[in-house]
């Protein structure tokens, strides 16, 4: 997305229902009126609908339903989250591209998004089903100045932000299953994958992968997740704007992330526990070294799960799949 295109879309976002003249747009975007006209033509080809009124100018009356940089920018209200968008029609994994961009000096809040992933990944090399046009498959680059052991907290910060965004857009009330699943009525609607680029003990970049099932129909899910997965559309009976939901995620995440950097994890922990599914329940944590069974007590200041075993011993779980 060029600088001119960015400024143009921002001007239309700020204008709301008002018309903007070609002259005004040219001045704001810093280019000629002919260039503006060409950009508007390109946006039309992408699916934007304009209303043009003589002597008044242009207004956007409809944005298309993909997740291109233009569509995500139109209506975006954040300072830095999602301000730089790298869009692809089809990729193996957005995580891979985001890692490369982060190494190449991408700014904080840069987002890689794709309409389809052919090799979307979950934790422990599991697969993430990411079919065309129906979900949000994106990776967000953050560059916090934090020691490495704090990275898992950002998974929890993100989970809270996504729950709030889903609530804002759909009115649904999702729950979080530690550490990285977001469920609606017990079925998985979102997975989060946090990956690190670190030097010694400092974080260079955190790549937060977020997969949200948005407009899939039940029959779109493959056999192996048919009974464990759901989409926002299945739950609401409506088609949800993916770009609109992404904007909501960016707004919520920017706010929570800044709170987290300023005040630490405690305020996030309180919010997180409010959305958590398994606190107080008997669970099994399946770790790479074996199962830990007991009552989920909550999370520590560092976002680590605490489980009290039957013998009373309290175990700290850093990474596991939870079976309820
Ligand atoms: C996750 O892993 O839940 C993290 C998923 C992160 C996906 C995003 S999409 C954008 C970015 N780019 C990537 O390549 N990845 C990230 P985990 O907790 O390991 O869960 C994986 C398991 O969830 C699989 O083994 C399936 O059982 C199930 N699953 C796969 N696809 C699903 C889907 N679309 N909806 C619900 N469940 C799914």
CSV table of C-alpha atoms and ligand atoms in Angstrom, one decimal:
chain,number,residue,atom,x,y,z
A,1,UNK,CA,0.0,0.0,0.0
A,2,UNK,CA,1.6,3.3,-1.1
A,3,UNK,CA,1.8,6.4,1.2
A,4,UNK,CA,-0.7,8.2,-1.1
A,5,UNK,CA,-3.2,5.4,-0.9
A,6,UNK,CA,-2.8,5.3,2.9
A,7,UNK,CA,-3.5,9.1,3.2
A,8,UNK,CA,-6.4,8.8,0.8
A,9,UNK,CA,-8.1,6.1,2.7
A,10,UNK,CA,-7.4,7.9,6.0
A,11,UNK,CA,-9.1,11.0,4.6
A,12,UNK,CA,-12.2,9.0,3.6
A,13,UNK,CA,-12.2,7.3,7.0
A,14,UNK,CA,-12.1,10.7,8.8
A,15,UNK,CA,-14.7,12.2,6.5
A,16,UNK,CA,-17.5,9.8,7.5
A,17,UNK,CA,-20.6,10.8,5.6
A,18,UNK,CA,-19.1,13.9,4.1
A,19,UNK,CA,-18.0,14.3,0.5
A,20,UNK,CA,-14.4,15.1,-0.2
A,21,UNK,CA,-13.4,17.2,-3.2
A,22,UNK,CA,-10.7,16.2,-5.7
A,23,UNK,CA,-8.8,19.3,-4.8
A,24,UNK,CA,-8.9,18.5,-1.0
A,25,UNK,CA,-7.9,14.9,-1.6
A,26,UNK,CA,-5.0,15.9,-3.8
A,27,UNK,CA,-3.7,18.3,-1.1
A,28,UNK,CA,-4.2,15.8,1.7
A,29,UNK,CA,-2.5,13.0,-0.1
A,30,UNK,CA,0.2,15.2,-1.6
A,31,UNK,CA,-0.3,14.4,-5.3
A,32,UNK,CA,-2.1,15.7,-8.4
A,33,UNK,CA,-5.8,15.4,-9.0
A,34,UNK,CA,-5.2,13.1,-11.9
A,35,UNK,CA,-3.3,10.8,-9.5
A,36,UNK,CA,-6.3,10.9,-7.1
A,37,UNK,CA,-8.6,10.0,-9.9
A,38,UNK,CA,-6.4,7.0,-10.8
A,39,UNK,CA,-6.4,5.8,-7.2
A,40,UNK,CA,-10.1,6.0,-7.0
A,41,UNK,CA,-10.4,4.0,-10.2
A,42,UNK,CA,-8.2,1.3,-8.7
A,43,UNK,CA,-10.2,1.2,-5.5
A,44,UNK,CA,-13.3,0.8,-7.7
A,45,UNK,CA,-11.7,-2.2,-9.3
A,46,UNK,CA,-11.1,-3.7,-5.8
A,47,UNK,CA,-14.8,-3.4,-5.1
A,48,UNK,CA,-15.2,0.0,-3.3
A,49,UNK,CA,-18.3,1.9,-4.4
A,50,UNK,CA,-18.1,5.7,-4.5
A,51,UNK,CA,-20.8,8.2,-4.8
A,52,UNK,CA,-19.6,11.2,-6.8
A,53,UNK,CA,-21.6,14.5,-6.6
A,54,UNK,CA,-20.8,17.5,-8.7
A,55,UNK,CA,-19.1,20.4,-6.8
A,56,UNK,CA,-19.0,18.3,-3.6
A,57,UNK,CA,-16.7,15.4,-4.5
A,58,UNK,CA,-16.5,11.8,-3.5
A,59,UNK,CA,-17.7,9.6,-0.6
A,60,UNK,CA,-17.2,5.8,-0.1
A,61,UNK,CA,-20.6,4.2,0.2
A,62,UNK,CA,-19.5,0.5,0.2
A,63,UNK,CA,-16.3,-1.3,1.0
A,64,UNK,CA,-15.8,-4.8,-0.5
A,65,UNK,CA,-15.5,-7.9,1.6
A,66,UNK,CA,-11.9,-9.0,1.4
A,67,UNK,CA,-9.1,-8.2,3.7
A,68,UNK,CA,-6.8,-6.1,1.5
A,69,UNK,CA,-4.7,-3.3,3.0
A,70,UNK,CA,-7.2,-0.7,1.6
A,71,UNK,CA,-10.2,-2.4,3.2
A,72,UNK,CA,-8.5,-2.8,6.5
A,73,UNK,CA,-7.3,0.8,6.5
A,74,UNK,CA,-10.8,2.2,5.7
A,75,UNK,CA,-12.3,2.8,9.1
A,76,UNK,CA,-9.2,1.9,11.1
A,77,UNK,CA,-8.9,4.0,14.3
A,78,UNK,CA,-5.5,2.9,15.8
A,79,UNK,CA,-2.2,4.7,16.2
A,80,UNK,CA,0.1,1.9,15.1
A,81,UNK,CA,-1.6,-1.5,15.3
A,82,UNK,CA,-2.5,-2.6,11.8
A,83,UNK,CA,-1.3,0.7,10.3
A,84,UNK,CA,1.2,-1.2,8.0
A,85,UNK,CA,-0.5,-4.1,6.2
A,86,UNK,CA,1.2,-6.7,4.1
A,87,UNK,CA,-1.6,-8.5,2.1
A,88,UNK,CA,-1.4,-11.7,0.2
A,89,UNK,CA,-4.0,-13.7,-1.6
A,90,UNK,CA,-2.5,-17.1,-0.8
A,91,UNK,CA,0.5,-18.0,1.3
A,92,UNK,CA,1.9,-21.1,3.1
A,93,UNK,CA,1.9,-19.4,6.5
A,94,UNK,CA,1.6,-15.7,7.4
A,95,UNK,CA,3.9,-16.5,10.3
A,96,UNK,CA,6.8,-17.2,7.9
A,97,UNK,CA,6.4,-13.9,6.1
A,98,UNK,CA,6.0,-12.0,9.4
A,99,UNK,CA,9.3,-13.5,10.7
A,100,UNK,CA,11.1,-12.3,7.5
A,101,UNK,CA,9.6,-8.8,7.7
A,102,UNK,CA,10.5,-8.5,11.4
A,103,UNK,CA,14.1,-9.3,10.6
A,104,UNK,CA,14.0,-6.8,7.8
A,105,UNK,CA,13.0,-4.0,10.2
A,106,UNK,CA,9.2,-3.9,10.0
A,107,UNK,CA,7.7,-1.4,12.3
A,108,UNK,CA,5.8,-2.4,15.4
A,109,UNK,CA,2.1,-3.2,14.6
A,110,UNK,CA,2.9,-4.4,11.1
A,111,UNK,CA,0.4,-7.1,10.1
A,112,UNK,CA,0.6,-9.8,7.5
A,113,UNK,CA,-2.7,-11.1,6.3
A,114,UNK,CA,-3.8,-13.6,3.7
A,115,UNK,CA,-7.1,-14.8,2.2
A,116,UNK,CA,-5.9,-18.4,2.4
A,117,UNK,CA,-3.1,-20.4,4.0
A,118,UNK,CA,-1.9,-23.7,2.5
A,119,UNK,CA,0.2,-24.6,5.5
A,120,UNK,CA,-1.3,-22.7,8.4
A,121,UNK,CA,0.4,-23.8,11.6
A,122,UNK,CA,-0.6,-24.4,15.1
A,123,UNK,CA,1.6,-25.2,18.1
A,124,UNK,CA,3.9,-28.2,18.0
A,125,UNK,CA,3.8,-28.3,14.2
A,126,UNK,CA,0.1,-29.0,14.1
A,127,UNK,CA,-1.9,-27.7,11.2
A,128,UNK,CA,-4.3,-24.8,11.2
A,129,UNK,CA,-7.1,-25.1,8.6
A,130,UNK,CA,-7.3,-21.8,6.8
A,131,UNK,CA,-9.6,-21.9,3.8
A,132,UNK,CA,-10.1,-19.1,1.3
A,133,UNK,CA,-12.0,-15.9,2.1
A,134,UNK,CA,-13.8,-17.2,5.2
A,135,UNK,CA,-11.5,-16.5,8.1
A,136,UNK,CA,-8.9,-14.1,9.5
A,137,UNK,CA,-5.5,-15.5,9.1
A,138,UNK,CA,-3.0,-12.9,10.3
A,139,UNK,CA,0.3,-12.4,12.0
A,140,UNK,CA,1.1,-9.2,14.0
A,141,UNK,CA,4.6,-8.0,14.6
A,142,UNK,CA,5.3,-6.5,18.1
A,143,UNK,CA,8.7,-5.2,19.3
A,144,UNK,CA,8.4,-4.8,23.1
A,145,UNK,CA,11.4,-4.2,25.2
A,146,UNK,CA,11.0,-7.2,27.5
A,147,UNK,CA,12.9,-10.2,28.7
A,148,UNK,CA,12.2,-13.4,27.0
A,149,UNK,CA,10.3,-15.2,29.8
A,150,UNK,CA,7.5,-12.6,29.5
A,151,UNK,CA,6.6,-13.5,26.0
A,152,UNK,CA,3.8,-16.0,26.9
A,153,UNK,CA,2.0,-13.1,28.6
A,154,UNK,CA,1.4,-11.6,25.2
A,155,UNK,CA,-0.5,-14.6,24.2
A,156,UNK,CA,-2.9,-13.9,27.0
A,157,UNK,CA,-3.0,-10.1,26.2
A,158,UNK,CA,-4.0,-11.1,22.7
A,159,UNK,CA,-6.6,-13.6,23.8
A,160,UNK,CA,-8.3,-10.9,25.9
A,161,UNK,CA,-8.2,-8.5,23.0
A,162,UNK,CA,-9.7,-11.0,20.5
A,163,UNK,CA,-12.5,-12.0,23.0
A,164,UNK,CA,-13.4,-8.3,23.5
A,165,UNK,CA,-13.3,-7.6,19.7
A,166,UNK,CA,-15.6,-10.6,19.0
A,167,UNK,CA,-17.9,-9.3,21.7
A,168,UNK,CA,-17.8,-5.8,20.2
A,169,UNK,CA,-18.7,-7.0,16.7
A,170,UNK,CA,-21.0,-9.9,17.3
A,171,UNK,CA,-22.4,-9.6,20.8
A,172,UNK,CA,-21.2,-13.2,21.4
A,173,UNK,CA,-19.5,-14.0,24.7
A,174,UNK,CA,-16.5,-16.2,24.0
A,175,UNK,CA,-14.3,-17.8,26.7
A,176,UNK,CA,-10.6,-18.5,26.8
A,177,UNK,CA,-9.1,-21.9,27.4
A,178,UNK,CA,-5.5,-21.5,28.6
A,179,UNK,CA,-3.3,-20.6,27.0
A,180,UNK,CA,-4.4,-19.9,23.4
A,181,UNK,CA,-7.8,-21.2,22.5
A,182,UNK,CA,-10.9,-19.0,22.3
A,183,UNK,CA,-14.1,-21.0,22.4
A,184,UNK,CA,-17.8,-20.4,22.0
A,185,UNK,CA,-20.0,-22.9,23.7
A,186,UNK,CA,-17.1,-25.2,24.1
A,187,UNK,CA,-16.1,-25.1,20.4
A,188,UNK,CA,-12.9,-23.5,19.1
A,189,UNK,CA,-13.3,-20.3,17.1
A,190,UNK,CA,-9.8,-18.9,17.4
A,191,UNK,CA,-6.3,-20.1,17.9
A,192,UNK,CA,-3.3,-18.0,18.8
A,193,UNK,CA,0.3,-18.8,18.1
A,194,UNK,CA,3.1,-16.7,19.7
A,195,UNK,CA,6.6,-17.0,18.3
A,196,UNK,CA,9.8,-15.2,19.3
A,197,UNK,CA,12.8,-13.7,17.7
A,198,UNK,CA,15.3,-13.2,20.6
A,199,UNK,CA,18.9,-12.2,21.2
A,200,UNK,CA,20.5,-13.4,24.4
A,201,UNK,CA,17.6,-12.8,26.8
A,202,UNK,CA,16.0,-9.8,25.0
A,203,UNK,CA,13.1,-10.0,22.6
A,204,UNK,CA,13.7,-8.6,19.2
A,205,UNK,CA,10.3,-9.3,17.9
A,206,UNK,CA,7.2,-11.2,18.8
A,207,UNK,CA,5.1,-12.6,16.0
A,208,UNK,CA,1.5,-13.2,17.1
A,209,UNK,CA,-0.4,-15.5,14.8
A,210,UNK,CA,-4.2,-15.2,15.1
A,211,UNK,CA,-6.6,-17.5,13.2
A,212,UNK,CA,-10.3,-16.6,13.6
A,213,UNK,CA,-13.0,-18.7,11.9
A,214,UNK,CA,-15.4,-16.1,10.7
A,215,UNK,CA,-17.7,-17.0,7.8
A,216,UNK,CA,-17.3,-20.8,7.4
A,217,UNK,CA,-20.4,-22.9,7.3
A,218,UNK,CA,-20.5,-26.0,9.4
A,219,UNK,CA,-20.0,-28.2,6.3
A,220,UNK,CA,-16.8,-26.3,5.4
A,221,UNK,CA,-14.9,-27.8,8.3
A,222,UNK,CA,-12.9,-31.0,7.7
A,223,UNK,CA,-13.9,-34.2,9.4
A,224,UNK,CA,-11.2,-34.0,12.1
A,225,UNK,CA,-12.4,-30.7,13.6
A,226,UNK,CA,-16.1,-30.9,12.6
A,227,UNK,CA,-17.2,-31.5,16.2
A,228,UNK,CA,-14.7,-29.3,18.0
A,229,UNK,CA,-14.6,-26.1,15.8
A,230,UNK,CA,-17.1,-23.4,15.0
A,231,UNK,CA,-17.2,-20.0,13.2
A,232,UNK,CA,-18.7,-16.7,14.2
A,233,UNK,CA,-21.2,-17.0,11.3
A,234,UNK,CA,-22.3,-20.5,12.5
A,235,UNK,CA,-22.9,-19.0,15.9
A,236,UNK,CA,-24.7,-15.8,14.9
A,237,UNK,CA,-26.4,-16.9,11.6
A,238,UNK,CA,-24.9,-13.8,10.0
A,239,UNK,CA,-22.1,-12.9,7.6
A,240,UNK,CA,-19.5,-10.9,9.5
A,241,UNK,CA,-17.1,-8.4,7.9
A,242,UNK,CA,-13.6,-9.7,8.4
A,243,UNK,CA,-12.0,-6.3,7.8
A,244,UNK,CA,-14.4,-4.8,10.4
A,245,UNK,CA,-13.4,-7.5,13.0
A,246,UNK,CA,-9.7,-7.0,12.3
A,247,UNK,CA,-10.1,-3.3,13.0
A,248,UNK,CA,-11.8,-4.2,16.3
A,249,UNK,CA,-9.0,-6.6,17.2
A,250,UNK,CA,-6.4,-3.9,16.4
A,251,UNK,CA,-8.2,-1.3,18.5
A,252,UNK,CA,-8.6,-3.6,21.5
A,253,UNK,CA,-5.1,-5.0,21.2
A,254,UNK,CA,-3.4,-1.6,20.9
A,255,UNK,CA,-5.2,-0.4,24.1
A,256,UNK,CA,-4.4,-3.6,26.1
A,257,UNK,CA,-0.8,-3.8,24.9
A,258,UNK,CA,-0.1,-0.2,25.9
A,259,UNK,CA,-1.7,-0.8,29.3
A,260,UNK,CA,0.4,-3.9,29.6
A,261,UNK,CA,3.6,-2.1,28.8
A,262,UNK,CA,2.8,0.7,31.2
A,263,UNK,CA,1.2,-1.1,34.2
A,264,UNK,CA,2.4,-4.7,33.7
A,265,UNK,CA,0.5,-7.9,33.6
A,266,UNK,CA,-1.7,-7.5,36.6
A,267,UNK,CA,-4.6,-5.6,35.0
A,268,UNK,CA,-4.5,-8.0,32.1
A,269,UNK,CA,-4.6,-11.0,34.4
A,270,UNK,CA,-7.8,-9.7,36.1
A,271,UNK,CA,-9.5,-9.4,32.7
A,272,UNK,CA,-8.2,-12.7,31.5
A,273,UNK,CA,-9.5,-14.5,34.5
A,274,UNK,CA,-12.9,-13.0,33.9
A,275,UNK,CA,-13.0,-14.7,30.5
A,276,UNK,CA,-11.3,-18.0,31.5
A,277,UNK,CA,-13.1,-21.2,31.1
A,278,UNK,CA,-11.4,-23.6,33.3
A,279,UNK,CA,-10.6,-21.8,36.5
A,280,UNK,CA,-11.9,-23.7,39.5
A,281,UNK,CA,-12.5,-26.8,37.4
A,282,UNK,CA,-10.9,-30.2,37.4
A,283,UNK,CA,-8.7,-30.4,34.4
A,284,UNK,CA,-5.9,-32.4,32.8
A,285,UNK,CA,-2.9,-30.6,31.4
A,286,UNK,CA,-1.3,-32.7,28.7
A,287,UNK,CA,2.4,-31.7,28.6
A,288,UNK,CA,5.2,-33.1,26.5
A,289,UNK,CA,6.5,-34.9,29.6
A,290,UNK,CA,3.1,-36.3,30.8
A,291,UNK,CA,-0.3,-35.5,32.2
A,292,UNK,CA,-0.9,-33.3,35.2
A,293,UNK,CA,-4.4,-33.7,36.7
A,294,UNK,CA,-6.1,-31.5,39.3
A,295,UNK,CA,-8.0,-28.3,39.9
A,296,UNK,CA,-7.1,-25.2,37.8
A,297,UNK,CA,-6.4,-22.5,40.4
A,298,UNK,CA,-5.7,-19.6,38.0
A,299,UNK,CA,-2.6,-18.1,36.5
A,300,UNK,CA,0.5,-16.6,38.1
A,301,UNK,CA,1.8,-13.1,37.7
A,302,UNK,CA,3.7,-14.4,34.7
A,303,UNK,CA,0.7,-16.0,33.0
A,304,UNK,CA,1.7,-19.6,34.1
A,305,UNK,CA,-1.1,-22.0,34.8
A,306,UNK,CA,-1.4,-23.3,38.4
A,307,UNK,CA,-2.9,-26.7,39.0
A,308,UNK,CA,-3.5,-28.2,42.4
A,309,UNK,CA,-3.2,-32.0,42.4
A,310,UNK,CA,-5.2,-34.3,44.5
A,311,UNK,CA,-2.3,-34.7,47.0
A,312,UNK,CA,-2.4,-30.9,47.5
A,313,UNK,CA,0.8,-30.1,45.6
A,314,UNK,CA,0.6,-27.1,43.3
A,315,UNK,CA,2.1,-27.5,39.9
A,316,UNK,CA,3.1,-24.8,37.5
A,317,UNK,CA,2.3,-25.5,33.9
A,318,UNK,CA,4.2,-23.5,31.2
A,319,UNK,CA,2.9,-25.2,28.1
A,320,UNK,CA,0.2,-27.9,27.6
A,321,UNK,CA,-3.1,-28.8,26.0
A,322,UNK,CA,-5.9,-28.6,28.4
A,323,UNK,CA,-8.5,-31.3,28.6
A,324,UNK,CA,-11.7,-30.4,30.5
B,1,LIG,C1,-3.4,-23.0,17.6
B,1,LIG,O1,-2.6,-24.1,17.7
B,1,LIG,O2,-4.6,-22.9,17.9
B,1,LIG,C2,-2.8,-21.8,16.9
B,1,LIG,C3,-3.4,-21.5,15.5
B,1,LIG,C4,-2.8,-20.2,14.9
B,1,LIG,C5,-3.2,-20.0,13.5
B,1,LIG,C6,-2.7,-18.7,13.0
B,1,LIG,S1,-3.5,-18.3,11.4
B,1,LIG,C7,-2.4,-17.0,11.1
B,1,LIG,C8,-1.0,-17.5,11.6
B,1,LIG,N1,-0.3,-18.2,10.6
B,1,LIG,C9,-0.1,-19.5,10.9
B,1,LIG,O3,0.5,-20.3,10.1
B,1,LIG,N2,-0.6,-19.8,12.1
B,1,LIG,C10,-1.2,-18.6,12.7
B,1,LIG,P1,-3.0,-25.4,18.5
B,1,LIG,O4,-3.4,-25.0,19.9
B,1,LIG,O5,-1.8,-26.3,18.3
B,1,LIG,O6,-4.3,-26.0,17.8
B,1,LIG,C11,-4.2,-26.7,16.6
B,1,LIG,C12,-5.3,-27.7,16.5
B,1,LIG,O7,-6.6,-27.0,16.4
B,1,LIG,C13,-5.3,-28.6,15.3
B,1,LIG,O8,-4.5,-29.7,15.7
B,1,LIG,C14,-6.7,-28.9,15.1
B,1,LIG,O9,-7.2,-29.9,16.0
B,1,LIG,C15,-7.5,-27.7,15.5
B,1,LIG,N3,-7.8,-26.8,14.3
B,1,LIG,C16,-7.1,-26.7,13.2
B,1,LIG,N4,-7.6,-25.8,12.4
B,1,LIG,C17,-8.7,-25.3,13.0
B,1,LIG,C18,-9.7,-24.3,12.8
B,1,LIG,N5,-9.7,-23.6,11.6
B,1,LIG,N6,-10.6,-24.0,13.7
B,1,LIG,C19,-10.7,-24.7,14.9
B,1,LIG,N7,-9.8,-25.7,15.2
B,1,LIG,C20,-8.8,-25.9,14.3
